[in-house]
XYZ file of N, CA, C and O in Angstrom:
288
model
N 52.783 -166.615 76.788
C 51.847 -166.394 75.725
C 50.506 -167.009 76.037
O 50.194 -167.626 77.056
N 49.800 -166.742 75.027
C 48.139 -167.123 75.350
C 48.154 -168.965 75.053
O 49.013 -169.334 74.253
N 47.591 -169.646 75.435
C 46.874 -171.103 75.222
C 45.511 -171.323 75.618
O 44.755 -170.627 76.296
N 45.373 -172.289 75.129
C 43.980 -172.563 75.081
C 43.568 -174.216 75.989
O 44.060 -175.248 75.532
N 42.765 -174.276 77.101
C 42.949 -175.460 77.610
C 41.618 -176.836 77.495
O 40.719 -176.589 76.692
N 41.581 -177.363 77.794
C 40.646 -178.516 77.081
C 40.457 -179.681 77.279
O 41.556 -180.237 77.279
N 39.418 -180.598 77.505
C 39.806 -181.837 77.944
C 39.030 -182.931 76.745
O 37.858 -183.211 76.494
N 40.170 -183.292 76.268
C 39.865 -184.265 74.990
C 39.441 -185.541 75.050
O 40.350 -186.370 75.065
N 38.044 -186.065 75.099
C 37.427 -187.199 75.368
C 37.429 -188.218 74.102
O 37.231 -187.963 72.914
N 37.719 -189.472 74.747
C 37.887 -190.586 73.439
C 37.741 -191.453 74.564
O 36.987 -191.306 75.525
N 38.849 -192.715 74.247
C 39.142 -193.968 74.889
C 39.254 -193.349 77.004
O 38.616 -193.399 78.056
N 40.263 -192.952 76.537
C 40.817 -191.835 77.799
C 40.851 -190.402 77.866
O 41.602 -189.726 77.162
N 39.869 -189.830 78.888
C 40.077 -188.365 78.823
C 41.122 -187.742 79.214
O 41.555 -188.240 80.253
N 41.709 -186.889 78.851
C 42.767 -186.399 79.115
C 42.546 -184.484 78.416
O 42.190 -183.995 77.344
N 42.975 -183.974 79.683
C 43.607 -182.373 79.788
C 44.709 -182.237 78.784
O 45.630 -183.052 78.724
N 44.576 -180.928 77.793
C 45.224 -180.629 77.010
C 45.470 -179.359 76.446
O 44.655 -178.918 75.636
N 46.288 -178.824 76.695
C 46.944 -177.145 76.307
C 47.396 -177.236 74.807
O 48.315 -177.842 74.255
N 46.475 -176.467 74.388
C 46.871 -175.811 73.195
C 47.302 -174.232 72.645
O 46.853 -173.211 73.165
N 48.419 -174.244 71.299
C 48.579 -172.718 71.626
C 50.013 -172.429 71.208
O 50.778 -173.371 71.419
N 50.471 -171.508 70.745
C 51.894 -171.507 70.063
C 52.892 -171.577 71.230
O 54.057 -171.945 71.076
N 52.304 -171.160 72.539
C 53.208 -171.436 73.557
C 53.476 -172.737 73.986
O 54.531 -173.143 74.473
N 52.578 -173.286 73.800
C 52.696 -174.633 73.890
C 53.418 -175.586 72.768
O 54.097 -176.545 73.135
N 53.245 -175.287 71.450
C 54.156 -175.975 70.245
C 55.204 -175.223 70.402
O 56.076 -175.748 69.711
N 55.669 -174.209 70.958
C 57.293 -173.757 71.108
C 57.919 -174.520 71.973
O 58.853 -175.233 71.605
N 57.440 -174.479 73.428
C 58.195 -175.521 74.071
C 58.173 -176.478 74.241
O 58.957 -176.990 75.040
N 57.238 -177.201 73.553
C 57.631 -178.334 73.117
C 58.558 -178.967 72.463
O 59.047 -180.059 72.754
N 58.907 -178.016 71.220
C 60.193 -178.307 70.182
C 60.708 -177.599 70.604
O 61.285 -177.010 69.690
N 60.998 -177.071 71.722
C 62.358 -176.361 72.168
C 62.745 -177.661 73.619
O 63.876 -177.680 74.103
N 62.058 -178.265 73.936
C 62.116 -179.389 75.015
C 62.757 -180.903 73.933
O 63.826 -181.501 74.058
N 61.747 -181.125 73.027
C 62.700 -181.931 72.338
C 64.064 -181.333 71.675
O 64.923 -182.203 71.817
N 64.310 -180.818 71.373
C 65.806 -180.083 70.856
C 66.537 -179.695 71.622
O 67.551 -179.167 71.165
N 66.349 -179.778 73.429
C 66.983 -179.347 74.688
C 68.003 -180.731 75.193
O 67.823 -181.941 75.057
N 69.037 -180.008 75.773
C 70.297 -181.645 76.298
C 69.602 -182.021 77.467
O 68.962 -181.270 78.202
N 69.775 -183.255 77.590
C 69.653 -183.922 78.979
C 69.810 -183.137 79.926
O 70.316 -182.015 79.906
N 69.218 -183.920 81.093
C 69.512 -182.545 82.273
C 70.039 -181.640 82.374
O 71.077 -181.463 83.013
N 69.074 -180.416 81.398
C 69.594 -179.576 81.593
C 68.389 -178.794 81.450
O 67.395 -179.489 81.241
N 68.141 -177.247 81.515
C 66.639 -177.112 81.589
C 67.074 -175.651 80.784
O 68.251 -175.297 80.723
N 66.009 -174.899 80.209
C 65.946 -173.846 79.370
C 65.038 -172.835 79.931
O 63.900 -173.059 80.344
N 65.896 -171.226 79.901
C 65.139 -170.061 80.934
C 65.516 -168.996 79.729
O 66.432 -168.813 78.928
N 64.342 -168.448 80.066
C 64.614 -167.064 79.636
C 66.149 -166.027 80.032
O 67.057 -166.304 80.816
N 66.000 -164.956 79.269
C 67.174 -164.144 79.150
C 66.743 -163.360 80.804
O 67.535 -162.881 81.615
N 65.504 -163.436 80.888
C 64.831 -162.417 82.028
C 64.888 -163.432 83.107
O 65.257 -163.117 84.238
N 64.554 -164.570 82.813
C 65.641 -165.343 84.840
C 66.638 -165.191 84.822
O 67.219 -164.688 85.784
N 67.422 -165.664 83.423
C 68.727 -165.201 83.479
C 68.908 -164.246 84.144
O 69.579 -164.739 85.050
N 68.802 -163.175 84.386
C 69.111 -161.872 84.223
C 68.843 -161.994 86.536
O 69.530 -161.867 87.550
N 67.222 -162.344 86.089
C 67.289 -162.644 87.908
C 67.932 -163.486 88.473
O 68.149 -163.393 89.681
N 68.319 -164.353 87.844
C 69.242 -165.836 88.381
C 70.585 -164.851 89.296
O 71.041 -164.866 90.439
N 70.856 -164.007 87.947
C 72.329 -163.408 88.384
C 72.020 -161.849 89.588
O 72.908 -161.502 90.367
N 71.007 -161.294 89.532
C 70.749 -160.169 90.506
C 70.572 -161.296 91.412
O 71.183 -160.890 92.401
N 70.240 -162.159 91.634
C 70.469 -162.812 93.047
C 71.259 -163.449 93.191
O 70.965 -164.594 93.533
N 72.693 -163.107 93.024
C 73.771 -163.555 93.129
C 73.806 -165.109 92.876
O 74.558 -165.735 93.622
N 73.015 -165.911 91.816
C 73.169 -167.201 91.049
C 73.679 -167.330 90.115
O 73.373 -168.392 89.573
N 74.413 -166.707 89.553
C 75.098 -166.755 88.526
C 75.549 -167.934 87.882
O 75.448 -168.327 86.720
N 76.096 -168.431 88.951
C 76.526 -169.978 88.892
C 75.850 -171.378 88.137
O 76.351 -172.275 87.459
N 74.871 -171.177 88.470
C 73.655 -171.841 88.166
C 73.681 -172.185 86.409
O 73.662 -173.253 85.796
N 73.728 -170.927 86.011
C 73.688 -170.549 84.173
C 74.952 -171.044 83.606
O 76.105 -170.785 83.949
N 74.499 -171.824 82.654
C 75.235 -172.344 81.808
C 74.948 -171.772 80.552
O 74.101 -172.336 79.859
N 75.624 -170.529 80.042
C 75.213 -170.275 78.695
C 75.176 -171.014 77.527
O 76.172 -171.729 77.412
N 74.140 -171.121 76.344
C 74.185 -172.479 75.590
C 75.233 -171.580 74.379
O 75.247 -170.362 74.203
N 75.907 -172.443 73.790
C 76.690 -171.859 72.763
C 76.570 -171.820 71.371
O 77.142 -171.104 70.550
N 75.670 -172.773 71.224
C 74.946 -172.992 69.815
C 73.239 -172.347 69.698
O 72.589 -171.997 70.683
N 72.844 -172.310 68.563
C 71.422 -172.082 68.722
C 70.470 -173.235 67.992
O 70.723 -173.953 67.025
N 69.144 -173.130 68.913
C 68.559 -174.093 68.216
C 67.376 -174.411 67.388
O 66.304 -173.953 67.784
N 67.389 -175.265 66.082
C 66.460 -174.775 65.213
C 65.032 -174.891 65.647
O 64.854 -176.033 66.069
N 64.008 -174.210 65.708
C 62.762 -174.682 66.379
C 61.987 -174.546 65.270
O 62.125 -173.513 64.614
N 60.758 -175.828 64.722
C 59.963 -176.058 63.419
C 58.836 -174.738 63.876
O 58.201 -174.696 64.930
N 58.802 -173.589 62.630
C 58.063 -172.532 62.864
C 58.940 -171.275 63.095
O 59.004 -170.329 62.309
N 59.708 -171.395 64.445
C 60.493 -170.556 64.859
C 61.521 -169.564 64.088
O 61.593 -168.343 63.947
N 62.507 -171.017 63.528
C 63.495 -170.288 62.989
C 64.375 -170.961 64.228
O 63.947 -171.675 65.135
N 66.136 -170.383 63.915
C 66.954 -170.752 65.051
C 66.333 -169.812 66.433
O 65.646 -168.810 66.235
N 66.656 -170.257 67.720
C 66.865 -169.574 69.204
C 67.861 -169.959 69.715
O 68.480 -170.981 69.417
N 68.183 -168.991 70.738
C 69.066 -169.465 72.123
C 68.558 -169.281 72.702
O 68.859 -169.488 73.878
C-alpha cells in the first residue's frame, strides 16, 4: 500500500513512515508469536510453487487488528 515518508526533527532526527500500511503492520507485528514471521497468502502460494512448503506454518486462529477487524 501507499505511505508517506519523513524525517521528524526534535531532540533527535529520525526517518519515519507513515500510512495505513504502516499502522497495519505494525499491529499485526505486535499481535504476531515470537519467532515467527507473517506472509501473505501470495508468498504463501510462492513459498509452495517452489517446492517450500515446509517452511509455512499455517496460523490457526485469527488476529484482531485495531481498525482492521480480525485477519489471518
Amino acid at each position: 500500500g501507499q505511505v508517506t515518508a519523513g524525517v521528524i526533527r526534535g531532540q533527535r532526527s529520525r526517518f519515519q513512515l507513515f500510512g495505513d500500511t504502516m499502522n497495519t503492520a505494525a499491529r499485526m507485528e505486535s499481535g504476531g508469536e515470537r519467532s515467527r514471521i507473517q506472509i501473505s497468502q501470495v508468498t504463501a502460494d510462492l513459498l509452495q510453487e517452489a517446492g517450500l512448503a515446509g517452511w509455512i506454518i499455517p496460523r490457526t486462529i485469527k488476529t484482531f487488528v485495531k481498525g482492521k477487524g480480525d485477519m489471518q
